[in-house]
Amino acid sequence: IVWFSCMNTILMSIMERQAEIATLRAIGTRRCSLVKLLYLEGFWLGLLGVVAGILFELLLSWIINNANIMMPPPPDESVGYQLNVRNVPYNYLMISTITIIVVLFSSIIPSFRIFKINIAKTLRG
């Protein structure tokens, strides 16, 4: 789901900026430079998403841990326990790395769209 969502976002970015991309190609910007620009945009999209997600999780876990929510007792027990969300930095590191890699891979297919843009037709219309 993350892969398709990011790919859709990057494709929409390309579609909205076709005139800009065509202008860059018309003035001699190499295709590999445009692909690098697209990958950099994908990297920042992933990094900002990861930072926002971690901050939201930290806020939500703080709220849950301070709400004193009691869980029902497990089977063969008569006493419940307090719900406590643990924050594990290793998990943040692994999920962040995987998310940024997925976002970078989702930039591959939209990068081929840059090669198919007709410069003259795009700048005319």
PDB file of C-alpha atoms in Angstrom:
ATOM      1  CA  ILE A   1       0.000   0.000   0.000  1.00  0.00           C
ATOM      2  CA  VAL A   2       2.844   2.379   0.840  1.00  0.00           C
ATOM      3  CA  TRP A   3       4.514   1.605  -2.480  1.00  0.00           C
ATOM      4  CA  PHE A   4       1.392   2.354  -4.541  1.00  0.00           C
ATOM      5  CA  SER A   5       0.544   5.467  -2.532  1.00  0.00           C
ATOM      6  CA  CYS A   6       4.016   6.925  -2.960  1.00  0.00           C
ATOM      7  CA  MET A   7       4.121   5.997  -6.627  1.00  0.00           C
ATOM      8  CA  ASN A   8       0.761   7.712  -7.134  1.00  0.00           C
ATOM      9  CA  THR A   9       1.994  10.845  -5.345  1.00  0.00           C
ATOM     10  CA  ILE A  10       5.149  11.007  -7.451  1.00  0.00           C
ATOM     11  CA  LEU A  11       3.211  10.362 -10.682  1.00  0.00           C
ATOM     12  CA  MET A  12       0.819  13.187  -9.808  1.00  0.00           C
ATOM     13  CA  SER A  13       3.784  15.443  -9.133  1.00  0.00           C
ATOM     14  CA  ILE A  14       5.159  14.664 -12.587  1.00  0.00           C
ATOM     15  CA  MET A  15       1.788  15.210 -14.254  1.00  0.00           C
ATOM     16  CA  GLU A  16       1.336  18.587 -12.563  1.00  0.00           C
ATOM     17  CA  ARG A  17       4.845  19.711 -13.489  1.00  0.00           C
ATOM     18  CA  GLN A  18       5.023  18.491 -17.082  1.00  0.00           C
ATOM     19  CA  ALA A  19       5.656  22.001 -18.409  1.00  0.00           C
ATOM     20  CA  GLU A  20       8.479  22.479 -15.897  1.00  0.00           C
ATOM     21  CA  ILE A  21      10.064  19.150 -16.832  1.00  0.00           C
ATOM     22  CA  ALA A  22       9.680  19.887 -20.552  1.00  0.00           C
ATOM     23  CA  THR A  23      11.307  23.300 -20.059  1.00  0.00           C
ATOM     24  CA  LEU A  24      14.217  21.731 -18.183  1.00  0.00           C
ATOM     25  CA  ARG A  25      14.672  19.187 -20.960  1.00  0.00           C
ATOM     26  CA  ALA A  26      14.422  21.919 -23.629  1.00  0.00           C
ATOM     27  CA  ILE A  27      17.239  23.941 -22.066  1.00  0.00           C
ATOM     28  CA  GLY A  28      19.494  20.913 -22.041  1.00  0.00           C
ATOM     29  CA  THR A  29      19.084  19.310 -18.637  1.00  0.00           C
ATOM     30  CA  ARG A  30      20.109  15.693 -18.930  1.00  0.00           C
ATOM     31  CA  ARG A  31      17.580  12.991 -18.214  1.00  0.00           C
ATOM     32  CA  CYS A  32      19.736  11.464 -15.496  1.00  0.00           C
ATOM     33  CA  SER A  33      19.672  14.818 -13.661  1.00  0.00           C
ATOM     34  CA  LEU A  34      15.876  14.840 -13.807  1.00  0.00           C
ATOM     35  CA  VAL A  35      15.749  11.265 -12.527  1.00  0.00           C
ATOM     36  CA  LYS A  36      18.075  12.230  -9.660  1.00  0.00           C
ATOM     37  CA  LEU A  37      15.756  15.140  -8.883  1.00  0.00           C
ATOM     38  CA  LEU A  38      12.789  12.770  -8.810  1.00  0.00           C
ATOM     39  CA  TYR A  39      14.599  10.324  -6.520  1.00  0.00           C
ATOM     40  CA  LEU A  40      15.581  13.178  -4.220  1.00  0.00           C
ATOM     41  CA  GLU A  41      11.955  14.271  -4.075  1.00  0.00           C
ATOM     42  CA  GLY A  42      10.944  10.697  -3.211  1.00  0.00           C
ATOM     43  CA  PHE A  43      13.607  10.527  -0.512  1.00  0.00           C
ATOM     44  CA  TRP A  44      12.355  13.730   1.108  1.00  0.00           C
ATOM     45  CA  LEU A  45       8.767  12.503   0.853  1.00  0.00           C
ATOM     46  CA  GLY A  46       9.745   9.316   2.691  1.00  0.00           C
ATOM     47  CA  LEU A  47      11.886  11.086   5.283  1.00  0.00           C
ATOM     48  CA  LEU A  48       9.224  13.654   6.144  1.00  0.00           C
ATOM     49  CA  GLY A  49       6.600  10.900   6.331  1.00  0.00           C
ATOM     50  CA  VAL A  50       8.790   8.857   8.677  1.00  0.00           C
ATOM     51  CA  VAL A  51       9.471  11.839  10.953  1.00  0.00           C
ATOM     52  CA  ALA A  52       5.769  12.777  11.064  1.00  0.00           C
ATOM     53  CA  GLY A  53       4.816   9.150  11.785  1.00  0.00           C
ATOM     54  CA  ILE A  54       7.332   8.785  14.608  1.00  0.00           C
ATOM     55  CA  LEU A  55       6.246  12.062  16.212  1.00  0.00           C
ATOM     56  CA  PHE A  56       2.594  11.031  15.971  1.00  0.00           C
ATOM     57  CA  GLU A  57       3.360   7.618  17.470  1.00  0.00           C
ATOM     58  CA  LEU A  58       5.289   9.156  20.361  1.00  0.00           C
ATOM     59  CA  LEU A  59       2.419  11.533  21.118  1.00  0.00           C
ATOM     60  CA  LEU A  60      -0.169   8.757  20.873  1.00  0.00           C
ATOM     61  CA  SER A  61       1.843   6.356  23.041  1.00  0.00           C
ATOM     62  CA  TRP A  62       2.308   9.095  25.676  1.00  0.00           C
ATOM     63  CA  ILE A  63      -1.458   9.713  25.704  1.00  0.00           C
ATOM     64  CA  ILE A  64      -2.229   5.987  25.986  1.00  0.00           C
ATOM     65  CA  ASN A  65       0.370   5.380  28.710  1.00  0.00           C
ATOM     66  CA  ASN A  66      -0.914   8.291  30.802  1.00  0.00           C
ATOM     67  CA  ALA A  67      -4.596   7.412  30.372  1.00  0.00           C
ATOM     68  CA  ASN A  68      -4.333   4.490  32.860  1.00  0.00           C
ATOM     69  CA  ILE A  69      -6.314   2.144  30.620  1.00  0.00           C
ATOM     70  CA  MET A  70      -6.860  -1.218  32.284  1.00  0.00           C
ATOM     71  CA  MET A  71      -6.936  -4.334  30.156  1.00  0.00           C
ATOM     72  CA  PRO A  72      -9.217  -7.247  31.075  1.00  0.00           C
ATOM     73  CA  PRO A  73      -7.577 -10.189  32.787  1.00  0.00           C
ATOM     74  CA  PRO A  74      -6.085 -12.856  30.528  1.00  0.00           C
ATOM     75  CA  PRO A  75      -7.414 -16.429  30.646  1.00  0.00           C
ATOM     76  CA  ASP A  76      -6.906 -18.188  34.004  1.00  0.00           C
ATOM     77  CA  GLU A  77      -6.220 -14.865  35.744  1.00  0.00           C
ATOM     78  CA  SER A  78      -8.457 -12.749  37.939  1.00  0.00           C
ATOM     79  CA  VAL A  79      -6.601  -9.437  37.798  1.00  0.00           C
ATOM     80  CA  GLY A  80      -6.264  -7.184  34.778  1.00  0.00           C
ATOM     81  CA  TYR A  81      -3.203  -5.143  33.900  1.00  0.00           C
ATOM     82  CA  GLN A  82      -2.502  -1.604  32.796  1.00  0.00           C
ATOM     83  CA  LEU A  83      -2.025  -1.010  29.080  1.00  0.00           C
ATOM     84  CA  ASN A  84       1.488   0.242  28.411  1.00  0.00           C
ATOM     85  CA  VAL A  85       2.875   1.032  24.943  1.00  0.00           C
ATOM     86  CA  ARG A  86       6.637   0.572  24.768  1.00  0.00           C
ATOM     87  CA  ASN A  87       8.778   2.697  22.478  1.00  0.00           C
ATOM     88  CA  VAL A  88      11.652   0.696  21.024  1.00  0.00           C
ATOM     89  CA  PRO A  89      14.243   2.822  19.138  1.00  0.00           C
ATOM     90  CA  TYR A  90      15.465  -0.195  17.142  1.00  0.00           C
ATOM     91  CA  ASN A  91      11.969  -0.613  15.699  1.00  0.00           C
ATOM     92  CA  TYR A  92      11.927   3.042  14.670  1.00  0.00           C
ATOM     93  CA  LEU A  93      15.244   2.612  12.890  1.00  0.00           C
ATOM     94  CA  MET A  94      14.191  -0.536  11.029  1.00  0.00           C
ATOM     95  CA  ILE A  95      10.753   0.758   9.992  1.00  0.00           C
ATOM     96  CA  SER A  96      12.232   4.110   8.922  1.00  0.00           C
ATOM     97  CA  THR A  97      14.873   2.438   6.773  1.00  0.00           C
ATOM     98  CA  ILE A  98      12.372   0.096   5.135  1.00  0.00           C
ATOM     99  CA  THR A  99       9.921   2.930   4.489  1.00  0.00           C
ATOM    100  CA  ILE A 100      12.528   5.149   2.827  1.00  0.00           C
ATOM    101  CA  ILE A 101      13.722   2.226   0.667  1.00  0.00           C
ATOM    102  CA  VAL A 102      10.132   1.483  -0.415  1.00  0.00           C
ATOM    103  CA  VAL A 103       9.594   5.144  -1.308  1.00  0.00           C
ATOM    104  CA  LEU A 104      12.804   5.194  -3.345  1.00  0.00           C
ATOM    105  CA  PHE A 105      11.730   2.047  -5.197  1.00  0.00           C
ATOM    106  CA  SER A 106       8.336   3.611  -5.851  1.00  0.00           C
ATOM    107  CA  SER A 107      10.145   6.427  -7.715  1.00  0.00           C
ATOM    108  CA  ILE A 108      11.485   4.026 -10.354  1.00  0.00           C
ATOM    109  CA  ILE A 109       8.333   3.598 -12.452  1.00  0.00           C
ATOM    110  CA  PRO A 110       7.371   7.302 -12.452  1.00  0.00           C
ATOM    111  CA  SER A 111      10.923   8.190 -13.512  1.00  0.00           C
ATOM    112  CA  PHE A 112      10.290   6.478 -16.858  1.00  0.00           C
ATOM    113  CA  ARG A 113       7.409   8.895 -17.395  1.00  0.00           C
ATOM    114  CA  ILE A 114       9.962  11.714 -17.725  1.00  0.00           C
ATOM    115  CA  PHE A 115      11.403  10.048 -20.833  1.00  0.00           C
ATOM    116  CA  LYS A 116       7.992   9.913 -22.541  1.00  0.00           C
ATOM    117  CA  ILE A 117       7.173  13.619 -22.246  1.00  0.00           C
ATOM    118  CA  ASN A 118       7.012  15.248 -25.665  1.00  0.00           C
ATOM    119  CA  ILE A 119       8.854  18.550 -25.202  1.00  0.00           C
ATOM    120  CA  ALA A 120       7.328  20.483 -28.114  1.00  0.00           C
ATOM    121  CA  LYS A 121       3.769  19.318 -27.483  1.00  0.00           C
ATOM    122  CA  THR A 122       3.973  20.061 -23.750  1.00  0.00           C
ATOM    123  CA  LEU A 123       5.403  23.559 -24.214  1.00  0.00           C
ATOM    124  CA  ARG A 124       2.776  24.432 -26.859  1.00  0.00           C
ATOM    125  CA  GLY A 125      -0.218  23.460 -24.765  1.00  0.00           C
TER     126      GLY A 125
END
